[in-house]
PDB file of C-alpha atoms in Angstrom:
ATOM      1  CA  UNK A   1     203.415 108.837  43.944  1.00  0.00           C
ATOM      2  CA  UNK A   2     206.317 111.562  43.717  1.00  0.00           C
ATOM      3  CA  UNK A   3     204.643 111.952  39.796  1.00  0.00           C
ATOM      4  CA  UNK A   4     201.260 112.699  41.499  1.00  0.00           C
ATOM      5  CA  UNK A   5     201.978 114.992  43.958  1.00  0.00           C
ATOM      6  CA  UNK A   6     204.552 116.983  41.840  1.00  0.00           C
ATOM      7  CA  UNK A   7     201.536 117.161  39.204  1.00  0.00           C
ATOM      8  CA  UNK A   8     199.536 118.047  42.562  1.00  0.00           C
ATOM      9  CA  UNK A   9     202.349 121.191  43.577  1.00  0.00           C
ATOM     10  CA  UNK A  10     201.706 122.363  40.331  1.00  0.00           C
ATOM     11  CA  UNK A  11     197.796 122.473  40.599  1.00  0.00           C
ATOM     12  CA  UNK A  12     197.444 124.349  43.845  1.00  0.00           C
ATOM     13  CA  UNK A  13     200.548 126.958  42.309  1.00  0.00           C
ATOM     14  CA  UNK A  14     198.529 127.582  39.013  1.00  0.00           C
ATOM     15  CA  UNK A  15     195.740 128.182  41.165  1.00  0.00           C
ATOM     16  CA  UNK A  16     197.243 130.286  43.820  1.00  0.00           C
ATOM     17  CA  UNK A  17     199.185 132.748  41.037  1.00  0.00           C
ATOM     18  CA  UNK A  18     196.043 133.275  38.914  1.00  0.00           C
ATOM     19  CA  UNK A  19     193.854 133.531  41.877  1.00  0.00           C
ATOM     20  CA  UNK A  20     195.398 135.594  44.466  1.00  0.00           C
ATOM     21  CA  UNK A  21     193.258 137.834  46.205  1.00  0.00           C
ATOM     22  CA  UNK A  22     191.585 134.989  47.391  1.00  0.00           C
ATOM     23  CA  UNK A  23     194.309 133.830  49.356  1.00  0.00           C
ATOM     24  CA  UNK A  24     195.141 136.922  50.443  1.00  0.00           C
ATOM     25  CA  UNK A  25     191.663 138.177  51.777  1.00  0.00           C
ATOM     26  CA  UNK A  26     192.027 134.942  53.709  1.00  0.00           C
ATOM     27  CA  UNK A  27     195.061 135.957  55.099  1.00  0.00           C
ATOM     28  CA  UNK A  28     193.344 139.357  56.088  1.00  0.00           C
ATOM     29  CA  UNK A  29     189.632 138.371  57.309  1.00  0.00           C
ATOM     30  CA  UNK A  30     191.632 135.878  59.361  1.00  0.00           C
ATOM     31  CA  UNK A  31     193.897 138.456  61.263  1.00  0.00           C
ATOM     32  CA  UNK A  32     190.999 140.968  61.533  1.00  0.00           C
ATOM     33  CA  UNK A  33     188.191 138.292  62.756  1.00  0.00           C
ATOM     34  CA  UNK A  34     191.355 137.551  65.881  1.00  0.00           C
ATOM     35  CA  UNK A  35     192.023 141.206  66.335  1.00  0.00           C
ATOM     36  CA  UNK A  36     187.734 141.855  66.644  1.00  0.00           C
ATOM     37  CA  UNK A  37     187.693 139.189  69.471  1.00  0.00           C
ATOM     38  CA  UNK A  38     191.224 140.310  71.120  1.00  0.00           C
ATOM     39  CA  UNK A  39     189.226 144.271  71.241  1.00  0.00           C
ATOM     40  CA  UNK A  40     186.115 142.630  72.628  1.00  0.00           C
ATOM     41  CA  UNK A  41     188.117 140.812  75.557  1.00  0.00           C
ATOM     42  CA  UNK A  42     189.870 143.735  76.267  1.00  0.00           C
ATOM     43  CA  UNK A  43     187.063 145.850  76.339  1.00  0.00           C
ATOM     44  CA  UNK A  44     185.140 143.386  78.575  1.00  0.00           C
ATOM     45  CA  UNK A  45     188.048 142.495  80.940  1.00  0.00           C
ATOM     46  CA  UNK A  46     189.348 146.412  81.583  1.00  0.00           C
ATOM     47  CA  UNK A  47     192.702 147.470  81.823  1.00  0.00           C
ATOM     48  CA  UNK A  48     193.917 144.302  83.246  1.00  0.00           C
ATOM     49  CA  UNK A  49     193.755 142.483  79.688  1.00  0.00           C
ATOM     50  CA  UNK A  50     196.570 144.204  78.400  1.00  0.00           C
ATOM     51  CA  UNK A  51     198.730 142.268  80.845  1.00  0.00           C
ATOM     52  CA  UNK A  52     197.536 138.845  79.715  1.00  0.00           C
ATOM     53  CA  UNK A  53     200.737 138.040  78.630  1.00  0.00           C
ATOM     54  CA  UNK A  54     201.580 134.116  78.373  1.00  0.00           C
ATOM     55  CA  UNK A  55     197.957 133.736  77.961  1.00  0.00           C
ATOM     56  CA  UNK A  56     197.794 135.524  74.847  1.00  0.00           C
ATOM     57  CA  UNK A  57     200.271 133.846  73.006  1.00  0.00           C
ATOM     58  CA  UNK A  58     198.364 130.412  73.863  1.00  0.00           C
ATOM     59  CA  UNK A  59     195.069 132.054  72.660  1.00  0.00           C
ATOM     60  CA  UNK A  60     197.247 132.531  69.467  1.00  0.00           C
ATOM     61  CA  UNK A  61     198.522 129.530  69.176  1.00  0.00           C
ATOM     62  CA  UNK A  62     195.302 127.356  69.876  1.00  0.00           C
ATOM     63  CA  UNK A  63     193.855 130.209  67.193  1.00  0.00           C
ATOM     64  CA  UNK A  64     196.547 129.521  64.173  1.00  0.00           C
ATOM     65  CA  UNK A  65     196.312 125.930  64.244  1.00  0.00           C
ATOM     66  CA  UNK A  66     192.437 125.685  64.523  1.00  0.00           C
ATOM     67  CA  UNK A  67     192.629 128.012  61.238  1.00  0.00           C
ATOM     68  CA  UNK A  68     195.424 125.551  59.832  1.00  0.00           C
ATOM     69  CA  UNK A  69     192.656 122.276  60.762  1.00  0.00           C
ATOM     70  CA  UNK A  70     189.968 123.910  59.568  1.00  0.00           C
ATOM     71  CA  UNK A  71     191.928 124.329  56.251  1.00  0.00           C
ATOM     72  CA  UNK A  72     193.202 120.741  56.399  1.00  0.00           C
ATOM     73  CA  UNK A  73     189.512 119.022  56.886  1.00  0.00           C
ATOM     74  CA  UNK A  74     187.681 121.431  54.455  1.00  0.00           C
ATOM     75  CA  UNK A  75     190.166 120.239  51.735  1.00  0.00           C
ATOM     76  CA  UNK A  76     189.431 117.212  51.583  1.00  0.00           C
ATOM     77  CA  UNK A  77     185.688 116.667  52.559  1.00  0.00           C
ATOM     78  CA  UNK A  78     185.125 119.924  49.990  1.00  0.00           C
ATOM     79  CA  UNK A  79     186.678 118.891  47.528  1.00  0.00           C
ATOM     80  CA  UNK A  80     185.060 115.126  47.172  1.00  0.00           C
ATOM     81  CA  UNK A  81     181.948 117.158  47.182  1.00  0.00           C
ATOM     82  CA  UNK A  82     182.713 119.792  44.289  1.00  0.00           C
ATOM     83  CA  UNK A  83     183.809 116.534  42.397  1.00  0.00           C
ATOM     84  CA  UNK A  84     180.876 114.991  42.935  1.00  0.00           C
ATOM     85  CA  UNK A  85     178.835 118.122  41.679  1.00  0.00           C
ATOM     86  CA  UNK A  86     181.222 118.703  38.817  1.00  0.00           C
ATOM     87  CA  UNK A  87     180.552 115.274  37.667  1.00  0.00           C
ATOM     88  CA  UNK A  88     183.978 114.323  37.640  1.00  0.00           C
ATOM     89  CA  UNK A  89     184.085 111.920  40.794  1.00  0.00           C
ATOM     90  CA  UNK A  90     183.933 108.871  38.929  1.00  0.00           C
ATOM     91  CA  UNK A  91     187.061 110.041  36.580  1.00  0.00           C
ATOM     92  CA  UNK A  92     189.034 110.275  39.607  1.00  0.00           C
ATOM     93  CA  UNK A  93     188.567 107.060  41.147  1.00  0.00           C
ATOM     94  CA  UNK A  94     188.792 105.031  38.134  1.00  0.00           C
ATOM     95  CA  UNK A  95     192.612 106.757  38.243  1.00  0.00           C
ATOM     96  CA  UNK A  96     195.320 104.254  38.598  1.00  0.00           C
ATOM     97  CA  UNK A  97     197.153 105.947  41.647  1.00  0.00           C
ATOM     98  CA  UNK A  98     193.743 105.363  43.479  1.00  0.00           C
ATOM     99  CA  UNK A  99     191.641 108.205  45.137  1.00  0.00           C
ATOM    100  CA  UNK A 100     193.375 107.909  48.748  1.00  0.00           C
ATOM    101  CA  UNK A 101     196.508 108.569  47.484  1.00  0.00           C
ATOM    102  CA  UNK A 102     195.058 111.610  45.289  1.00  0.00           C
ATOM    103  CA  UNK A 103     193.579 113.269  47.898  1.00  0.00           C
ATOM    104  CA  UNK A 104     196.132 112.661  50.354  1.00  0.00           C
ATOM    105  CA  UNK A 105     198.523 113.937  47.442  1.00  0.00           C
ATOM    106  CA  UNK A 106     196.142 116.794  47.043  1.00  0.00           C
ATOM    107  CA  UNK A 107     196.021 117.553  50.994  1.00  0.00           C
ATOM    108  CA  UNK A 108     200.268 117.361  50.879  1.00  0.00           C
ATOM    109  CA  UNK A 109     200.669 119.658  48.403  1.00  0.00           C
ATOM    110  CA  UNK A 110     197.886 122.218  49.626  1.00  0.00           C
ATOM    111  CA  UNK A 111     199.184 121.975  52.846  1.00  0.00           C
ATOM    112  CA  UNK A 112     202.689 123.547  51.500  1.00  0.00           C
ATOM    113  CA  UNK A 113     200.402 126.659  50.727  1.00  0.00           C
ATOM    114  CA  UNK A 114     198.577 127.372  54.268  1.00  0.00           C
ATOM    115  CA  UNK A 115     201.755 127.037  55.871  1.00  0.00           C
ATOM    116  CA  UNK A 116     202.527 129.967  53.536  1.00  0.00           C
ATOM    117  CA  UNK A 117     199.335 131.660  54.705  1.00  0.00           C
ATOM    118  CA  UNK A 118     199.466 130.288  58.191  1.00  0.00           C
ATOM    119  CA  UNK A 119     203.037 132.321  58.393  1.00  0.00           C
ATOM    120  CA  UNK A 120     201.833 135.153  56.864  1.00  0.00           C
ATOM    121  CA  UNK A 121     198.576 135.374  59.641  1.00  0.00           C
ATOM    122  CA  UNK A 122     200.775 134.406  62.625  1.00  0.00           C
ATOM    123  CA  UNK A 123     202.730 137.634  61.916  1.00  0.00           C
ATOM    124  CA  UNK A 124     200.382 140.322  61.126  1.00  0.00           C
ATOM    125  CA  UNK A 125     198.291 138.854  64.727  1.00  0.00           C
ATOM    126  CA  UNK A 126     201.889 139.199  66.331  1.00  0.00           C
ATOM    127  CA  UNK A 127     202.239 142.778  65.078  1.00  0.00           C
ATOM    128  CA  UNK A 128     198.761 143.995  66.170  1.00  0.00           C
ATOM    129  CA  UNK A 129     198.367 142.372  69.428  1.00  0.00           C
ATOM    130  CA  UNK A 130     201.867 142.571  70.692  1.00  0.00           C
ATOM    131  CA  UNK A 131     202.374 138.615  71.261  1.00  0.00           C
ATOM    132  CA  UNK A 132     205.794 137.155  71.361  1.00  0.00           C
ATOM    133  CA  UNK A 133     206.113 133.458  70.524  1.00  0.00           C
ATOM    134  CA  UNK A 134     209.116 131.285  70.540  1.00  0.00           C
ATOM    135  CA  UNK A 135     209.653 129.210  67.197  1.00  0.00           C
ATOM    136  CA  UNK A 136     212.366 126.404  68.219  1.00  0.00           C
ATOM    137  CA  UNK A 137     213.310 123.488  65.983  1.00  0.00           C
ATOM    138  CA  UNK A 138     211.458 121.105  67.749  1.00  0.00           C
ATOM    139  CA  UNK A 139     208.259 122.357  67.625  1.00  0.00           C
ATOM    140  CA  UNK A 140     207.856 120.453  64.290  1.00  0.00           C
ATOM    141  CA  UNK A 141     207.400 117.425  65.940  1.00  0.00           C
ATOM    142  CA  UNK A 142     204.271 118.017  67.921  1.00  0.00           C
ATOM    143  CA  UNK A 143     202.656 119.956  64.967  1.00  0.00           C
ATOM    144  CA  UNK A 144     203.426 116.787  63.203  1.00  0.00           C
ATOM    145  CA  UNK A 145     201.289 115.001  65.634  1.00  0.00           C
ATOM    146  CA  UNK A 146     198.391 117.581  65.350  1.00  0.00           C
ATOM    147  CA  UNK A 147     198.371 117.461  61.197  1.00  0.00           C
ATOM    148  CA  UNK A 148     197.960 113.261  61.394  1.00  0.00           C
ATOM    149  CA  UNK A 149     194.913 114.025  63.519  1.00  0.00           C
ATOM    150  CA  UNK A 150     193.713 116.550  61.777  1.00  0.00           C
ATOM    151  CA  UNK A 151     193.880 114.171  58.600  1.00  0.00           C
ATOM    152  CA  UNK A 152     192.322 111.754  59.986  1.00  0.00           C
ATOM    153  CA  UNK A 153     189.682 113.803  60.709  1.00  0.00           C
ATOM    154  CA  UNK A 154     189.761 114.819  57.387  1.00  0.00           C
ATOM    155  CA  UNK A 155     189.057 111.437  55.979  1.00  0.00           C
ATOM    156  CA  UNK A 156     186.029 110.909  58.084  1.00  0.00           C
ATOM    157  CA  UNK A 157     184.707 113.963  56.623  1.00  0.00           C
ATOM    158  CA  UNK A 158     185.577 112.954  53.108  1.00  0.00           C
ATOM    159  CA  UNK A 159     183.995 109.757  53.989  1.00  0.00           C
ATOM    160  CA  UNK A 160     180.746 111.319  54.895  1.00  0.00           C
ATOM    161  CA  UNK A 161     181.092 113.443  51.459  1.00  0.00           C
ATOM    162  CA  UNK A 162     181.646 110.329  49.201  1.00  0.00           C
ATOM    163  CA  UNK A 163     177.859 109.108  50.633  1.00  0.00           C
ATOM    164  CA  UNK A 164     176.132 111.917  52.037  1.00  0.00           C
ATOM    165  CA  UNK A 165     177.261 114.576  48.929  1.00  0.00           C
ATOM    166  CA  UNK A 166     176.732 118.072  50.714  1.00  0.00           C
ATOM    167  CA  UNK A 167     178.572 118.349  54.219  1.00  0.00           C
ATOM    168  CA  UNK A 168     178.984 122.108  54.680  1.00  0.00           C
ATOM    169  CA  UNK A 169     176.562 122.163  57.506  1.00  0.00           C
ATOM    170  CA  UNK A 170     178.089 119.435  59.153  1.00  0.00           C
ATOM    171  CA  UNK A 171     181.593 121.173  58.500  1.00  0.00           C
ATOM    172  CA  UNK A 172     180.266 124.695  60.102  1.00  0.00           C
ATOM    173  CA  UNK A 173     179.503 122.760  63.240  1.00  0.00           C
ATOM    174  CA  UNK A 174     182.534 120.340  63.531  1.00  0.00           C
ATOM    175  CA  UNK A 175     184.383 124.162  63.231  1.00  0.00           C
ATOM    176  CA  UNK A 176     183.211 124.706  67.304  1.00  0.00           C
ATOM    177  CA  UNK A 177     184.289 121.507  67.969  1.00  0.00           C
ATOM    178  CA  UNK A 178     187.817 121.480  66.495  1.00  0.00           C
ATOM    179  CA  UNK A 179     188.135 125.030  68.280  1.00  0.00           C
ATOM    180  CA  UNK A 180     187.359 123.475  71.862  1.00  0.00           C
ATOM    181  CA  UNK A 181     190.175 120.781  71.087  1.00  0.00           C
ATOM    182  CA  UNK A 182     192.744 122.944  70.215  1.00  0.00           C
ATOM    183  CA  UNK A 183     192.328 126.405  72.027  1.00  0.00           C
ATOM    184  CA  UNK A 184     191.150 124.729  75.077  1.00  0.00           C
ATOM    185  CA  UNK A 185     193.669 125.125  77.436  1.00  0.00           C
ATOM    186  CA  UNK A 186     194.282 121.328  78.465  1.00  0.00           C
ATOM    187  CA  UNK A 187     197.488 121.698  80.278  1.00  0.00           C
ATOM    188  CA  UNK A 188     195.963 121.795  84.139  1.00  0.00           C
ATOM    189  CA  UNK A 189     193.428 118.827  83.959  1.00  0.00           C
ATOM    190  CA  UNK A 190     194.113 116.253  85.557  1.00  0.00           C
ATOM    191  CA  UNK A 191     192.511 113.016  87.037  1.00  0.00           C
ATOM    192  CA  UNK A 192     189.267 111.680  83.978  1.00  0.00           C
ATOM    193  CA  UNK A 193     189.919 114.663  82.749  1.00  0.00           C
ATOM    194  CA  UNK A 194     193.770 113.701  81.818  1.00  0.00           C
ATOM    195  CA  UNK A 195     192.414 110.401  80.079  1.00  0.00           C
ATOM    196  CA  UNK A 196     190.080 112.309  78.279  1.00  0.00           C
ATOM    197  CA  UNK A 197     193.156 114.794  76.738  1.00  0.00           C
ATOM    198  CA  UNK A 198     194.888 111.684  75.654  1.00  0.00           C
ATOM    199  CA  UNK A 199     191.488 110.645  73.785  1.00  0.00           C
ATOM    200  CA  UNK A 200     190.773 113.542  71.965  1.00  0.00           C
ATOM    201  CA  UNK A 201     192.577 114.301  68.448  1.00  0.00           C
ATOM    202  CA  UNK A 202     194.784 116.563  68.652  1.00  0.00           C
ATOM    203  CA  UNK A 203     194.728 118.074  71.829  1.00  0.00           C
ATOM    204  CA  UNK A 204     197.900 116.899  73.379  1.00  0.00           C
ATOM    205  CA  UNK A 205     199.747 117.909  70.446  1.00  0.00           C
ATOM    206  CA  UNK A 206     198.001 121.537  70.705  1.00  0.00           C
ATOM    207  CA  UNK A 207     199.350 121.430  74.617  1.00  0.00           C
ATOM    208  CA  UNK A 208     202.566 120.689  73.793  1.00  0.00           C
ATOM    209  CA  UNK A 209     202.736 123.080  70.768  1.00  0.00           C
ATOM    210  CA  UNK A 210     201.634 125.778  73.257  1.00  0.00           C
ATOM    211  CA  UNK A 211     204.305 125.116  75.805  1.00  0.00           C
ATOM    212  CA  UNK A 212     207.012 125.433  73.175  1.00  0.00           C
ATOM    213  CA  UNK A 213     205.942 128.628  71.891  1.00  0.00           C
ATOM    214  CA  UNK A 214     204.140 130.532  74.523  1.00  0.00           C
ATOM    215  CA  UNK A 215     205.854 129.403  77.384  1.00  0.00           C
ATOM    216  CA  UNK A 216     209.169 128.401  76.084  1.00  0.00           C
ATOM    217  CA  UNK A 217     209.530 124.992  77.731  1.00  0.00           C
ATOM    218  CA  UNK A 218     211.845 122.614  76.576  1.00  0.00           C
ATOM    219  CA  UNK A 219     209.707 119.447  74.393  1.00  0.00           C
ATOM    220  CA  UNK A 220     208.503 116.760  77.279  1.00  0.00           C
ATOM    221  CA  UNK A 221     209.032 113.406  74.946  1.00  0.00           C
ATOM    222  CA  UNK A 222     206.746 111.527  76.865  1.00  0.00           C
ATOM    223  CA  UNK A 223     204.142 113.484  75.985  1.00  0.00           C
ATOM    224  CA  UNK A 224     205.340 114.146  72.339  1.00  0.00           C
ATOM    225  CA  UNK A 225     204.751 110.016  72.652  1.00  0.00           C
ATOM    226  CA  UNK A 226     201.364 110.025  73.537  1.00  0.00           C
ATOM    227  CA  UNK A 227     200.680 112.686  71.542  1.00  0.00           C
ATOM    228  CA  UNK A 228     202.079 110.225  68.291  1.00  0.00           C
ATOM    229  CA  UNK A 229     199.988 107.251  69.609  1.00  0.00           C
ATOM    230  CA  UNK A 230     197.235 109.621  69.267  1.00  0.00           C
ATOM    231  CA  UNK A 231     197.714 111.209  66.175  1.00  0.00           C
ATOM    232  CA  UNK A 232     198.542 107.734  64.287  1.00  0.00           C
ATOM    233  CA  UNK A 233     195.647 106.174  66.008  1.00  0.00           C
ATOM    234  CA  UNK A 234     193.221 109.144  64.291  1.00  0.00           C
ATOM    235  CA  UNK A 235     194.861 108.893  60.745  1.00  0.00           C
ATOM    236  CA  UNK A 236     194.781 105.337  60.787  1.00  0.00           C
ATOM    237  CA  UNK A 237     191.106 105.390  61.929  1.00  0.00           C
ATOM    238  CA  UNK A 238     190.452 108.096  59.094  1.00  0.00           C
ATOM    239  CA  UNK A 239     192.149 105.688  56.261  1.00  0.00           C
ATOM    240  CA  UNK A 240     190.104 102.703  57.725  1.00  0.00           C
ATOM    241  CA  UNK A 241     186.841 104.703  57.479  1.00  0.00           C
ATOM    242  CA  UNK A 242     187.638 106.041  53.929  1.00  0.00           C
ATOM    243  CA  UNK A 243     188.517 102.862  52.545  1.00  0.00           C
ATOM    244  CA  UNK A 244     184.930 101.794  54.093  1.00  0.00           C
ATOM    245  CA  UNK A 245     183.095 104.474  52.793  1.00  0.00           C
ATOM    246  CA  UNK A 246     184.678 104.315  49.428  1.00  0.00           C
ATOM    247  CA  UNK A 247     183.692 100.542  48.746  1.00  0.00           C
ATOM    248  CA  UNK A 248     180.078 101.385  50.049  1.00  0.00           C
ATOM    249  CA  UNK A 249     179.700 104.741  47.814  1.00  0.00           C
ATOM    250  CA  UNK A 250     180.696 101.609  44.905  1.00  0.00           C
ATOM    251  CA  UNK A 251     178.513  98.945  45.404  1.00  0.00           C
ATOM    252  CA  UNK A 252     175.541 101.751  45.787  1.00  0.00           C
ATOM    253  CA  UNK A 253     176.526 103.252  42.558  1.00  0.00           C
ATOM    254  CA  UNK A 254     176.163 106.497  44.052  1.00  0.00           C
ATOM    255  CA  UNK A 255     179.503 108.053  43.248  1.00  0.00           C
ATOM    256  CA  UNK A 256     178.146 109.914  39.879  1.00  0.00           C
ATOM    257  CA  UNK A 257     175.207 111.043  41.734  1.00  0.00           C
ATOM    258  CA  UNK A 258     174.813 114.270  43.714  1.00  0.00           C
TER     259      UNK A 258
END
């Protein structure tokens, strides 16, 4: 496994150096497509916007890691399907390491890259807008919580690429959704509403990722709990479905096809 994902590392790097401006325009359409919608709410709310304060550096928060899931989903479920229309699907799973543990080797080792890029946004959106976030030690462990949902989502999509082929569609939409679970302030429901949070992926994680770095409260560890159950409970659910999907795409005979 350390073989793979070291051969993995090397992969996204080749790619990154000889393609750069493609990581970089992301890097820039991403800060500009924020700042567009931080000028329209100004515009529309008056002078009083400009004082939004704690509220803005939740919006960019919930905004950063919605970017980050997006990234994290689209890896996987994209690249089953540019495999499949390559014609090189069937190579890969006929691999010895297995094609969860590529893919999940391949999601590691991008993911070391949009942190890059993830850095790189988070500061220019800082500069522009004024925000001022807190970055303590512990908020690793909630955003831990928030990328084991967001694989797991990941795998379901994958899943749904490894039978269905072409999933962009599908992808556009399940973009609105992920943005409602993790920009969605979640913080003040309470009553169903609370059992719902603890339901959906991701969004606990989100609240608690926002109360470490917009308002600078110290980590509540029950919550970082739940928010564990839930993320474990999602990947888990993911591998399950993957695995599924996987020996159905086999029996069909419909891994060559696209």
């Amino acid at each position: 496994m350390i073989k793979l994902l070291g051969a993995e590392l090397k992969r996204i790097w080749t790619e990154f150096i000889r393609y750069p401006v493609d990581s970089i325009s992301v890097v820039l359409i991403t800060t500009i497509i924020f700042y567009g919608l931080f000028l329209s709410a100004s515009y529309i709310a008056g002078p009083s916007a400009l004082a939004l304060g704690n509220r803005l550096d939740a919006i960019v928060v919930g905004y950063v890691l919605w970017f980050l899931v997006t990234f994290i989903i689209g890896d996987i479920a994209l690249g089953l399907q540019a495999e499949a229309q390559t014609g090189t699907l069937e190579q890969v799973l006929l691999s010895p390491f297995g094609v969860l543990k590529i893919f999940l080797a391949r999601a590691i080792a991008s993911l070391t890259l949009r942190l890059s890029l993830i850095v790189g946004i988070l500061s220019l959106i800082m500069l522009i807008t004024g925000s001022h976030l807190y970055f303590p030690p512990s908020l690793f462990l909630p955003l831990f919580t928030v990328l084991l949902g967001a694989y797991g989502l990941a795998f379901i999509a994958g899943s749904l690429a490894l039978l269905f082929k072409r999933v962009q569609q599908l992808l556009g939409l399940l973009q609105f959704v992920l943005l409602f679970m993790l920009a969605v302030p979640t913080e003040g429901w309470s009553g169903p509403l609370k059992i719902v949070e603890l339901l959906i992926p991701m969004t606990l994680g989100a609240s608690l990722l926002r109360d470490l770095m917009a308002q600078n409260q110290s980590l509540d560890f029950s919550q970082l709990g739940l928010a564990l159950l839930n993320g474990v409970g999602y990947f888990a659910l993911g591998v399950f479905i993957f695995h599924w999907a996987e020996r159905r795409a086999k029996r069909q005979g419909i891994l060559g096809g696209y």
